[in-house]
PDB file of C-alpha atoms in Angstrom:
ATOM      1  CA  UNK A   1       8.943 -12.495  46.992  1.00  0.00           C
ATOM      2  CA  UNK A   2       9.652 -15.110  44.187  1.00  0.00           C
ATOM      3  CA  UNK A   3       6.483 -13.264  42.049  1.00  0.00           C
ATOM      4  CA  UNK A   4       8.491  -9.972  42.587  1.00  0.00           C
ATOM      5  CA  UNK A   5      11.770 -11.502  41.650  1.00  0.00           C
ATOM      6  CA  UNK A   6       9.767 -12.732  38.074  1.00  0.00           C
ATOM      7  CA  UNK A   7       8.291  -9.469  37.999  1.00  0.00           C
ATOM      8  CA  UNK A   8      11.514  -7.650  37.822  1.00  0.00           C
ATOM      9  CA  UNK A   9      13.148 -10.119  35.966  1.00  0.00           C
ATOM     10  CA  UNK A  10      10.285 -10.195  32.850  1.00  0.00           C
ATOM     11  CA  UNK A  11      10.421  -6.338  32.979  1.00  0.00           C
ATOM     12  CA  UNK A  12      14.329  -6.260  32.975  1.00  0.00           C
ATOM     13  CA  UNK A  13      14.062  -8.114  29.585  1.00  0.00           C
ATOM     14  CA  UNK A  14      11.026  -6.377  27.793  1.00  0.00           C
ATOM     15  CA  UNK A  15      12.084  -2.868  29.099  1.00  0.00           C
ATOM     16  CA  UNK A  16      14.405  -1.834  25.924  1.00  0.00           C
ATOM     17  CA  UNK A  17      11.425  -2.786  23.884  1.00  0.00           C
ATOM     18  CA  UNK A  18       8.818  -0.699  25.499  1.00  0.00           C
ATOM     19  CA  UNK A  19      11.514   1.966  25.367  1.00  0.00           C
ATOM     20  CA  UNK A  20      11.933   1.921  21.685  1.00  0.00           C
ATOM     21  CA  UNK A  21       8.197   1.839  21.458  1.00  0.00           C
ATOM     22  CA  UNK A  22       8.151   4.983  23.775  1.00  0.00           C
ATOM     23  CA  UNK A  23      10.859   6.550  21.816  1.00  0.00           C
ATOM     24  CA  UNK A  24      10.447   6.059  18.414  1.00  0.00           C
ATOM     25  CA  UNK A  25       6.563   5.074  18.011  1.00  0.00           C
ATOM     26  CA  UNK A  26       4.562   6.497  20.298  1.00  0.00           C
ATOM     27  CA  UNK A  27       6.960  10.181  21.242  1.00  0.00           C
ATOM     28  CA  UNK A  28       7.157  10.882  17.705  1.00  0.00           C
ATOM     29  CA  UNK A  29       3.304  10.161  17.159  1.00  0.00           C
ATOM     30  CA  UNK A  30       2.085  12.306  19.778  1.00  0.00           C
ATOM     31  CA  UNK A  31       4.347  15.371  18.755  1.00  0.00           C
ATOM     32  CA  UNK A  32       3.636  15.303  14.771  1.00  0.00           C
ATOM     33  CA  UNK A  33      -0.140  15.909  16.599  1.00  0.00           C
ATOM     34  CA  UNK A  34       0.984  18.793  18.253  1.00  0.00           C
ATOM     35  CA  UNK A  35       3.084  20.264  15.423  1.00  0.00           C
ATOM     36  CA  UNK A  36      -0.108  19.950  13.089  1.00  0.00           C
ATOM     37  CA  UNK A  37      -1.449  22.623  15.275  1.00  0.00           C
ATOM     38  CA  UNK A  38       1.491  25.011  14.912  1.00  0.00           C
ATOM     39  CA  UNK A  39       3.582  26.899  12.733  1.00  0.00           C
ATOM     40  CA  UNK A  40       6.527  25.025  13.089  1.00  0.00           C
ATOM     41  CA  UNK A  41      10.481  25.292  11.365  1.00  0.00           C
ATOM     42  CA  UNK A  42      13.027  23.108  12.552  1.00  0.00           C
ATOM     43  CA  UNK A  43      15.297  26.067  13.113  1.00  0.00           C
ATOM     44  CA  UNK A  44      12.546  28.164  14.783  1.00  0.00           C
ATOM     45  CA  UNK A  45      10.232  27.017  18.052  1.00  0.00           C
ATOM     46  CA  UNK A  46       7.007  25.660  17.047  1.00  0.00           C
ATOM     47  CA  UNK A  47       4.100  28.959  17.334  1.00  0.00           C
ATOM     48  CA  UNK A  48       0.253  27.844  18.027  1.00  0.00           C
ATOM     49  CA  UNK A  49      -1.814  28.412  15.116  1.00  0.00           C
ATOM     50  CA  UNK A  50      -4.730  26.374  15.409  1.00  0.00           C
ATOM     51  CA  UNK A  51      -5.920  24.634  12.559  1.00  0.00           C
ATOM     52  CA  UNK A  52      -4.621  26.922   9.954  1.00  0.00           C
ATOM     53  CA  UNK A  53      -2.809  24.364   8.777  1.00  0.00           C
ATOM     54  CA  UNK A  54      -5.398  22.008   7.859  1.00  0.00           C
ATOM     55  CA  UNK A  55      -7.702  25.227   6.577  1.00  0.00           C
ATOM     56  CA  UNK A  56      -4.004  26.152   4.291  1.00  0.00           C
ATOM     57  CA  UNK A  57      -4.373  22.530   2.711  1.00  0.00           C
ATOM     58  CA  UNK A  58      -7.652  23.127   0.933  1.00  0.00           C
ATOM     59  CA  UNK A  59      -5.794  26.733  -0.649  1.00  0.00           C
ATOM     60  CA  UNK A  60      -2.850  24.882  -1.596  1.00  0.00           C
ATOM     61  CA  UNK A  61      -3.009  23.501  -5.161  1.00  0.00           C
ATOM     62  CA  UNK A  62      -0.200  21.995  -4.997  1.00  0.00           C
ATOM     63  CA  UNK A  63      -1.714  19.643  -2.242  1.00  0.00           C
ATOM     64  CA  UNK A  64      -5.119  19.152  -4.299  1.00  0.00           C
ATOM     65  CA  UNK A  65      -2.840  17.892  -7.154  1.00  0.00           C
ATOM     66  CA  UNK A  66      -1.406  15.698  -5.258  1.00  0.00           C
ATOM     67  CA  UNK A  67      -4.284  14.838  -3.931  1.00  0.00           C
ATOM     68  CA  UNK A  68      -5.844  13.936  -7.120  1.00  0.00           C
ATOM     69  CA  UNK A  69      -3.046  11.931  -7.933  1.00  0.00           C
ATOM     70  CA  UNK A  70      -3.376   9.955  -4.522  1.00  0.00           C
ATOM     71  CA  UNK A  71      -6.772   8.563  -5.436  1.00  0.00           C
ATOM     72  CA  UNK A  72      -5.859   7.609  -8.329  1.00  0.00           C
ATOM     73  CA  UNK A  73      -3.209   5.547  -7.555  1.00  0.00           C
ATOM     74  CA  UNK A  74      -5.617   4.663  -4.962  1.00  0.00           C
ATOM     75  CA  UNK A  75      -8.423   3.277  -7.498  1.00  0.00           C
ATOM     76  CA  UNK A  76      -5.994   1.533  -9.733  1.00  0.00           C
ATOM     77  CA  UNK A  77      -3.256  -0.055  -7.272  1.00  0.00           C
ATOM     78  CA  UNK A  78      -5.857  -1.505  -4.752  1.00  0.00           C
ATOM     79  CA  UNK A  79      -8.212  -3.379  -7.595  1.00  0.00           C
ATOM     80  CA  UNK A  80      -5.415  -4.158 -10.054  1.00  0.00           C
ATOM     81  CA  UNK A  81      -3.380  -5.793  -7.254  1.00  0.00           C
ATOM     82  CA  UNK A  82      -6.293  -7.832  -6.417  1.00  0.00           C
ATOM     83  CA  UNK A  83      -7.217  -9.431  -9.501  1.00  0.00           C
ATOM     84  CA  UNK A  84      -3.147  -9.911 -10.563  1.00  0.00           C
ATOM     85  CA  UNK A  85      -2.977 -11.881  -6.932  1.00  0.00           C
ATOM     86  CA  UNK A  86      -5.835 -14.257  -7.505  1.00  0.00           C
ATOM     87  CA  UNK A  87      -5.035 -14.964 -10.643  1.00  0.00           C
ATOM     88  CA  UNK A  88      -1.331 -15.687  -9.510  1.00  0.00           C
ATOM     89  CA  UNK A  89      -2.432 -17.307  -6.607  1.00  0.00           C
ATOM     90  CA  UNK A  90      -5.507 -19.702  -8.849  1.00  0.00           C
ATOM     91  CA  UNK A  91      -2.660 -20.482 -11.173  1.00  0.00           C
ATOM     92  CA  UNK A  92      -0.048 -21.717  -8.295  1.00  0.00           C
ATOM     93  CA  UNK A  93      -2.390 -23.130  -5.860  1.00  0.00           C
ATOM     94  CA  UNK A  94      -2.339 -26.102  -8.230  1.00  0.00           C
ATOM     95  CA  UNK A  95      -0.110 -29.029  -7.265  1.00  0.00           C
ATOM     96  CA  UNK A  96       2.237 -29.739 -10.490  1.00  0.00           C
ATOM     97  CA  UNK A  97       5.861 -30.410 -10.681  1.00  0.00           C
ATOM     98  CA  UNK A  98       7.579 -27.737 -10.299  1.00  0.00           C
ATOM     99  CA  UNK A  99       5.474 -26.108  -8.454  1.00  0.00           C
ATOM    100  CA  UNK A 100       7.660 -24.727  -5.232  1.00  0.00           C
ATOM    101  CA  UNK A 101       9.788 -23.097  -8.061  1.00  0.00           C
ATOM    102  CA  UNK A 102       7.553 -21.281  -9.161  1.00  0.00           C
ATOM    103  CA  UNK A 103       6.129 -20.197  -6.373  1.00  0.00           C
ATOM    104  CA  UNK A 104       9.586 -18.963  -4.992  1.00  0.00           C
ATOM    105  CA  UNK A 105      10.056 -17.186  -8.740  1.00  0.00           C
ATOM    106  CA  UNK A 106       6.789 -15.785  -7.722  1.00  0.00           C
ATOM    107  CA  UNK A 107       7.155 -14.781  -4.840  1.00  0.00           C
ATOM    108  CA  UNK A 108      11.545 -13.551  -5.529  1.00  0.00           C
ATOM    109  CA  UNK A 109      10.303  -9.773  -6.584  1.00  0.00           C
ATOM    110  CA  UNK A 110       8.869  -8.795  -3.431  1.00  0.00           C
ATOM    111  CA  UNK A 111      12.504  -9.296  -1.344  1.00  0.00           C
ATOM    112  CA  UNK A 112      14.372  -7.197  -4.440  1.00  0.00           C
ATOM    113  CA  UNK A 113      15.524  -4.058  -2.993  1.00  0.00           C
ATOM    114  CA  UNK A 114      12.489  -1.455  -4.543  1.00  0.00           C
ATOM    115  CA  UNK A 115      15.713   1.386  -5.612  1.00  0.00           C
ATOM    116  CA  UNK A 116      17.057  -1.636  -7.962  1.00  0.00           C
ATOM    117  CA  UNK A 117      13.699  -2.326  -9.390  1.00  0.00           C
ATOM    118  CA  UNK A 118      12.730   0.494 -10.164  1.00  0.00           C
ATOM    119  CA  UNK A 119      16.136   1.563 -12.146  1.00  0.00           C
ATOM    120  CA  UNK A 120      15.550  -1.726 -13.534  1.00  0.00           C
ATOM    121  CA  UNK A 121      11.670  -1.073 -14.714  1.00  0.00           C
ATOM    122  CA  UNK A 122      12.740   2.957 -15.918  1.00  0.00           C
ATOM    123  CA  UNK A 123      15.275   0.878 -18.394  1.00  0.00           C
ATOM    124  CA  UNK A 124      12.457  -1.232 -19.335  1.00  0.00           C
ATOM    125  CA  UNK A 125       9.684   1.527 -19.329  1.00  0.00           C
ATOM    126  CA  UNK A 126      11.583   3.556 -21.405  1.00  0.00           C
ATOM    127  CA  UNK A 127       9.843   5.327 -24.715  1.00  0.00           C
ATOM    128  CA  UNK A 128      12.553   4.761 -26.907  1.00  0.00           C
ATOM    129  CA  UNK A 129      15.174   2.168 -25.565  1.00  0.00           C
ATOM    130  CA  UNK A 130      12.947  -0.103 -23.602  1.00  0.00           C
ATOM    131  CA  UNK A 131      11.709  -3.767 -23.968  1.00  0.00           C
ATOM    132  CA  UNK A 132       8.235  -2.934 -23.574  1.00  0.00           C
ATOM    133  CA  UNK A 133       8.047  -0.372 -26.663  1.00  0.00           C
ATOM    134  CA  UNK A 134      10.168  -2.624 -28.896  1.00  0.00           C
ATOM    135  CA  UNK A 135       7.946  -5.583 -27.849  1.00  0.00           C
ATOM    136  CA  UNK A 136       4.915  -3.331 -29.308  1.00  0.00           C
ATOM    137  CA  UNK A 137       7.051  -1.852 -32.547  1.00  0.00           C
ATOM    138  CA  UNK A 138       7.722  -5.807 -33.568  1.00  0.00           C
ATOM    139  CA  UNK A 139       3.271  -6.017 -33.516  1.00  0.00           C
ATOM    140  CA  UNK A 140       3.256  -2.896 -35.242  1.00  0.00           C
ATOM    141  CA  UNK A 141       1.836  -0.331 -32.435  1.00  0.00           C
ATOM    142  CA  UNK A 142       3.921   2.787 -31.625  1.00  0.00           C
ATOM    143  CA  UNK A 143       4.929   2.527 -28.140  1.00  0.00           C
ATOM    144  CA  UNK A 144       3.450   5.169 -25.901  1.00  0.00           C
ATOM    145  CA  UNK A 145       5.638   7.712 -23.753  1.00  0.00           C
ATOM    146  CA  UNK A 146       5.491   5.416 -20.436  1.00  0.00           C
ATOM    147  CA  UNK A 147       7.818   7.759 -18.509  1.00  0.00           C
ATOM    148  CA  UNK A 148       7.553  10.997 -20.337  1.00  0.00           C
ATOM    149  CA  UNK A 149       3.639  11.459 -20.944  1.00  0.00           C
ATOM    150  CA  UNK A 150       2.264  13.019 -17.421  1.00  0.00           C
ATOM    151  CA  UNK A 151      -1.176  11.182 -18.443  1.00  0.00           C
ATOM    152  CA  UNK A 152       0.882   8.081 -18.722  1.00  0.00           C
ATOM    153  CA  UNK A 153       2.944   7.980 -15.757  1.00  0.00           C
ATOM    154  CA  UNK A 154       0.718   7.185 -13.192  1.00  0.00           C
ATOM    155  CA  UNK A 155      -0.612   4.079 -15.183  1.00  0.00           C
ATOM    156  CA  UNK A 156       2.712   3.179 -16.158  1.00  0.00           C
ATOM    157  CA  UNK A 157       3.414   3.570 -12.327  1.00  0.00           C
ATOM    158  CA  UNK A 158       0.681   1.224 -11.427  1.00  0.00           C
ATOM    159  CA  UNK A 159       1.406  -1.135 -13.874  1.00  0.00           C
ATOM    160  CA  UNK A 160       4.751  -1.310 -12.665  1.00  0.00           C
ATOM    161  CA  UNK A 161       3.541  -1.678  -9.036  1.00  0.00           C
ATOM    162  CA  UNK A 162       1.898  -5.298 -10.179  1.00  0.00           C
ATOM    163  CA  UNK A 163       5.447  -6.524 -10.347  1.00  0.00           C
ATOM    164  CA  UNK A 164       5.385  -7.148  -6.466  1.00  0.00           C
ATOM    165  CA  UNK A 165       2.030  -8.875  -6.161  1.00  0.00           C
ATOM    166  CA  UNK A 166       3.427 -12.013  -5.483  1.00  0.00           C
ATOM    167  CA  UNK A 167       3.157 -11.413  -1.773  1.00  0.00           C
ATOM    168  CA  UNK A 168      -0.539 -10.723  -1.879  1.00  0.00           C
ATOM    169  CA  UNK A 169      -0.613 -14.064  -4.036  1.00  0.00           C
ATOM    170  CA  UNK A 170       0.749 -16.025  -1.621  1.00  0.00           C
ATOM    171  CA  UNK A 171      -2.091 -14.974   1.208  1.00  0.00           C
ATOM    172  CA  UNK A 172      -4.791 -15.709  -1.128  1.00  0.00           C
ATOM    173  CA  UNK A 173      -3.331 -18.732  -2.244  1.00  0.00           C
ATOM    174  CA  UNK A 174      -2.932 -19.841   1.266  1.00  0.00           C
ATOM    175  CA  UNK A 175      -6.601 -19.227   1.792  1.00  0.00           C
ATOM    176  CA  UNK A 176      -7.480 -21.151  -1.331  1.00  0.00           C
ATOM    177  CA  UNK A 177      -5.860 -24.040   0.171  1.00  0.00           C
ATOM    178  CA  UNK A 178      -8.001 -23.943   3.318  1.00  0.00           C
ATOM    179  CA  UNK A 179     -11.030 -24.778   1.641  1.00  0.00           C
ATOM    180  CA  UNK A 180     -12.185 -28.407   2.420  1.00  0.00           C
ATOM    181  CA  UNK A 181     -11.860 -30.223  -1.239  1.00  0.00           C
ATOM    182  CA  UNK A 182     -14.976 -32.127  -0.232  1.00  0.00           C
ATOM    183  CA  UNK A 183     -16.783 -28.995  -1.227  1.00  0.00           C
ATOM    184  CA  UNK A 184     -15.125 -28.785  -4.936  1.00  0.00           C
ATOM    185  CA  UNK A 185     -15.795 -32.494  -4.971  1.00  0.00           C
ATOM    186  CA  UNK A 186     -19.363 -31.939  -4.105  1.00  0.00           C
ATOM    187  CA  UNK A 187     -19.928 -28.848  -6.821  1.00  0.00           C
ATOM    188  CA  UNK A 188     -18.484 -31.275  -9.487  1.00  0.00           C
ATOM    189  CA  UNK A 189     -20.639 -34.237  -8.643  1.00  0.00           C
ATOM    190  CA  UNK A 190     -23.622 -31.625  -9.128  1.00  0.00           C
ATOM    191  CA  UNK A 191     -21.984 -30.631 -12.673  1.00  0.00           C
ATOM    192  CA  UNK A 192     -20.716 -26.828 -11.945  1.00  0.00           C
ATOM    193  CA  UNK A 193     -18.170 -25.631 -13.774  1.00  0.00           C
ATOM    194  CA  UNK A 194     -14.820 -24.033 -13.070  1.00  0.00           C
ATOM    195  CA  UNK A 195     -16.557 -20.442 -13.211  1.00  0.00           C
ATOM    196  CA  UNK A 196     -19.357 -21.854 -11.210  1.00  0.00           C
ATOM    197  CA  UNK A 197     -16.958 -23.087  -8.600  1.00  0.00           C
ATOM    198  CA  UNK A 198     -14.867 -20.154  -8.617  1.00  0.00           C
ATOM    199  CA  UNK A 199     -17.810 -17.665  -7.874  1.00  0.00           C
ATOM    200  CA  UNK A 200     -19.844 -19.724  -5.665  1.00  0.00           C
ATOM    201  CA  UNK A 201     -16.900 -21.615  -3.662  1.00  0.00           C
ATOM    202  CA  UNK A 202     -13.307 -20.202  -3.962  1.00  0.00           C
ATOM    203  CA  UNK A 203     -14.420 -16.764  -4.104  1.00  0.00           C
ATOM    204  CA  UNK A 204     -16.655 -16.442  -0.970  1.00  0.00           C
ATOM    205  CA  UNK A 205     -14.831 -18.799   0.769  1.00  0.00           C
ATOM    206  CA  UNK A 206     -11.480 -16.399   0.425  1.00  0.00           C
ATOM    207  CA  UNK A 207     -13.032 -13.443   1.231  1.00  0.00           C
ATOM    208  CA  UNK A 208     -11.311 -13.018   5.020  1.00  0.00           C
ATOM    209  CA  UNK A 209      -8.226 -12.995   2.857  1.00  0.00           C
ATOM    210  CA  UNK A 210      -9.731 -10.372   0.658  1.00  0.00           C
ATOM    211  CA  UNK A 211     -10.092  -8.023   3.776  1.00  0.00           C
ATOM    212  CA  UNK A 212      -6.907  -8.281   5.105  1.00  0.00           C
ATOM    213  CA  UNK A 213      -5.735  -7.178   1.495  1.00  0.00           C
ATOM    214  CA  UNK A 214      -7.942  -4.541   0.836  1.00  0.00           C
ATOM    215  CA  UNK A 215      -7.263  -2.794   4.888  1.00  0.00           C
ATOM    216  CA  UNK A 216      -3.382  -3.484   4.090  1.00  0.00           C
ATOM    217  CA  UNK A 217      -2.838  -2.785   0.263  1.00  0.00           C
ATOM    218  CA  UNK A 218      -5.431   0.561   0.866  1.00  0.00           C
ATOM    219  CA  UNK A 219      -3.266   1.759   4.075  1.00  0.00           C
ATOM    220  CA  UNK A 220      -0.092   1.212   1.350  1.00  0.00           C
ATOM    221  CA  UNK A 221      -1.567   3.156  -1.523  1.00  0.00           C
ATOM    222  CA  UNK A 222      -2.825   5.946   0.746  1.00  0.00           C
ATOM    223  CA  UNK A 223       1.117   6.236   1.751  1.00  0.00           C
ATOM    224  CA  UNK A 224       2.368   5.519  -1.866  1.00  0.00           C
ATOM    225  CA  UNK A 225       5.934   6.945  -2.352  1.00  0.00           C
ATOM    226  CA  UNK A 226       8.782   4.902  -3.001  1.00  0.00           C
ATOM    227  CA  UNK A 227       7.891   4.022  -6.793  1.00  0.00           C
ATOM    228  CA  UNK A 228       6.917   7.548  -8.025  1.00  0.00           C
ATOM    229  CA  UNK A 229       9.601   9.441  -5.935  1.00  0.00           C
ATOM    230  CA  UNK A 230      12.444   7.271  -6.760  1.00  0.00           C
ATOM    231  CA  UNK A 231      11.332   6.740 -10.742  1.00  0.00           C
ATOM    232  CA  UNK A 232      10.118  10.345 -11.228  1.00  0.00           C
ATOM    233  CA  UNK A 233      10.288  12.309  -8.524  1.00  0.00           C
ATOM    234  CA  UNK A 234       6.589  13.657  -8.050  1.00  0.00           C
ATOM    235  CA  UNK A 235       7.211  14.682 -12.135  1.00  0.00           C
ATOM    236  CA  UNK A 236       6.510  14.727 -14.504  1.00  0.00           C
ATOM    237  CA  UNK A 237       4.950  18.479 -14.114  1.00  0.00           C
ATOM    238  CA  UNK A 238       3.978  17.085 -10.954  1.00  0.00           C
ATOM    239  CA  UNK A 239       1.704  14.364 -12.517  1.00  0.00           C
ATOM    240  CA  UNK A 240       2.948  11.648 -10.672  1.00  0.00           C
ATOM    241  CA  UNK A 241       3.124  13.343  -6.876  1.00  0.00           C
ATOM    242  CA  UNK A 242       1.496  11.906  -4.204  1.00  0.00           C
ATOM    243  CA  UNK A 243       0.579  13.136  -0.907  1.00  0.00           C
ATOM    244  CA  UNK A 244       3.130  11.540   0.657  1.00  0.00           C
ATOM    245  CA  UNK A 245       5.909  12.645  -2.019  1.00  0.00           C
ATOM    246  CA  UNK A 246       4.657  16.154  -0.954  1.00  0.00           C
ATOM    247  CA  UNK A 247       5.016  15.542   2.776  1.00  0.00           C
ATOM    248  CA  UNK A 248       8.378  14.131   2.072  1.00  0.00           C
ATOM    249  CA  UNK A 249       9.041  17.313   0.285  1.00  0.00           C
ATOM    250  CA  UNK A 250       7.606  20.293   3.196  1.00  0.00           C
ATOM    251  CA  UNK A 251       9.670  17.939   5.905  1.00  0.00           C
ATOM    252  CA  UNK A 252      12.413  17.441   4.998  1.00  0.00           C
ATOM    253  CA  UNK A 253      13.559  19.691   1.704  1.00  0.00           C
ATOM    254  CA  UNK A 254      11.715  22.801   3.010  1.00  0.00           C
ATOM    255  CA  UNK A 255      11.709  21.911   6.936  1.00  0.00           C
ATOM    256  CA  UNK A 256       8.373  22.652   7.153  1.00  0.00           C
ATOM    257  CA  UNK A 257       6.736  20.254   9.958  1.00  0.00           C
ATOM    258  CA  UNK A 258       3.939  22.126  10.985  1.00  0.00           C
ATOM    259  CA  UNK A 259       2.348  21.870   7.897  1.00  0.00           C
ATOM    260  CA  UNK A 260       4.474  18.311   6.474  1.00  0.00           C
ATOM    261  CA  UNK A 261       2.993  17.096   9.967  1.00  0.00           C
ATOM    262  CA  UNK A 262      -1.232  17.894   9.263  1.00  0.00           C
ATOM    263  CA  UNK A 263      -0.845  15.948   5.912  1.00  0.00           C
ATOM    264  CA  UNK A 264       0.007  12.933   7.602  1.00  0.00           C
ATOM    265  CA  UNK A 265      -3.014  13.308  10.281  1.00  0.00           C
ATOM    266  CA  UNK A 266      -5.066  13.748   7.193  1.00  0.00           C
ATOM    267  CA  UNK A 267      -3.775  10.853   5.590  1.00  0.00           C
ATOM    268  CA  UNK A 268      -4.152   9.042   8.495  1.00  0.00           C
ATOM    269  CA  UNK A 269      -7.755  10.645   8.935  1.00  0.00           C
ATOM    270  CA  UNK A 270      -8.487   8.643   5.605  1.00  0.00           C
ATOM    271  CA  UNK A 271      -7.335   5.661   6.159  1.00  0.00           C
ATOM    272  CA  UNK A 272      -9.215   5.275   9.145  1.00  0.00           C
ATOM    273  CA  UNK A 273     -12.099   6.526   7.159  1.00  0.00           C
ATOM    274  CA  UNK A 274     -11.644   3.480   4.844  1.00  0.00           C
ATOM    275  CA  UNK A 275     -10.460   0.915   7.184  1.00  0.00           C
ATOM    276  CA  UNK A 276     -14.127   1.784   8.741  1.00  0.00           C
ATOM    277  CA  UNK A 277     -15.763   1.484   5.634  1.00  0.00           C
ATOM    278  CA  UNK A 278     -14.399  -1.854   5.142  1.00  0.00           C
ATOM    279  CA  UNK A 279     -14.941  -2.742   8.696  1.00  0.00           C
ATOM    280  CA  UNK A 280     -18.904  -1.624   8.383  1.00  0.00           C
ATOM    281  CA  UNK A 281     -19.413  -3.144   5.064  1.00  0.00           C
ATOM    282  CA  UNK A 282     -17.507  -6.515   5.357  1.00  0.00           C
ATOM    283  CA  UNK A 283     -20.545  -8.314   7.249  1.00  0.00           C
ATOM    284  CA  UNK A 284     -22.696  -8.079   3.868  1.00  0.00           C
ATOM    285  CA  UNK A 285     -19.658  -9.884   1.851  1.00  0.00           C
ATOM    286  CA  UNK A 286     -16.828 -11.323   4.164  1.00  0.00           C
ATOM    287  CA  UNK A 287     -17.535 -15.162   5.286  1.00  0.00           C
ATOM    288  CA  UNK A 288     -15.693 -16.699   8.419  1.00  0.00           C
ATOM    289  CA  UNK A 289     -16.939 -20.135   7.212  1.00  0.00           C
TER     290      UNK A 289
END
């Protein structure tokens, strides 16, 4: 009787959470997999069409652009962020004085609301009124068109996006202070140098760290939107869309959610493709030890 009162008690407390889950996680999962399969407006009941929308993606070039532009930001947000957070993170992992405030400074862009920084880095992106070209006119160099040039924008975008590694920084520099120091003692005592150490200690020795990253920061860059949709829009001509800018768009601007709702099971369809890759490949370079 007491085990039943517990029972009741534990559910009567965890129930509004395993609603919300219900609700708003697992409802809304299960019907974007159904609407993938249909023709479906919000205004009209969805119609069964198969996969016709996943054939329609491969005919739509709008969708290969974006695409395109997904992989890209892909290949230069996931390796950029990497090196930018072990270098942060080799730099503060150092005791000095000071060093908690810097580590906070570090660490302060990541909480900034991203709508105010990216007004803020459009002002200092900008071709002709913004700190970075009038840093390069002072050296002489004719700053490029950051925000204007669609060959440009998605570097400038990733560039941009380096302004928030702190966070991954702080992982890796918390698994750069797990390493025993009687190891970096021991290298030293054998003469290695700093690269030596780096490459045959730090680096292996972080690499559980490195996972997490490259599972989290690949899931993120998959899903990118926030940065080029708020700076640019998916412009310009298009050159900065990403697939989910153009989900965004067939949703909720053209009601669409049918079609809005097989991108995001091929998204997802990707980024379990990757996570597996990683998964597969991480026993050849990931070490526990």
């Amino acid at each position: 009787m007491k085990k039943h009162k517990q029972f009741f008690t534990a559910m009567f407390f965890v129930l509004p959470g395993i609603i919300g889950l219900l609700v708003f996680r697992i409802y809304p999962i299960l019907a974007s997999f159904f609407f993938s399969f249909t023709e479906y407006h919000i205004t009209l009941p969805p119609k069964w069409v198969g996969l016709e929308n996943f054939k329609e993606l491969f005919h739509d070039p709008l969708f290969i652009k974006s695409l395109q532009n997904t992989f890209v930001y892909f290949i230069g947000l996931v390796p950029v962020g990497l090196v930018v957070g072990i270098l942060l993170a080799l730099l503060l992992v150092k005791d000095f004085k000071g060093v908690s405030f810097f580590r906070a400074v570090m660490y302060m862009p990541s909480v900034v609301p991203i709508y105010a920084f990216a007004v803020v880095a459009l002002n200092f992106f900008n071709p002709y009124l913004g700190l970075v070209n009038g840093f390069l006119a002072k050296l002489g160099v004719p700053g490029p068109l950051w925000t204007a040039d669609d060959k440009l924008v998605k570097l400038t975008i990733i560039l941009i996006a380096q302004w928030g590694a702190g966070q991954q920084a702080m992982i890796l520099m918390a698994a750069m202070k797990d390493i025993p120091k009687e190891f970096y003692e021991s290298a030293l005592i054998d003469g290695a140098n700093k690269w030596q150490i780096f490459k045959k200690i730090t680096l292996p020795l972080i690499t559980p760290a490195i996972l997490y990253y490259f599972i989290t920061s690949s899931i993120l860059a998959l899903q990118f939107f926030e940065l080029p949709q708020i700076m640019f829009g998916g412009g310009p001509n298009n050159a900065s869309l990403s697939i989910a800018i153009y989900l965004y768009r067939h949703a909720f601007r053209y009601g669409n959610m049918g079609y809005a709702s097989a991108m995001a099971w091929f998204i997802f369809l990707i980024s379990l493709g990757v996570c597996i890759l990683y998964f597969r490949t991480s026993k050849k370079w990931v070490f526990y030890s």
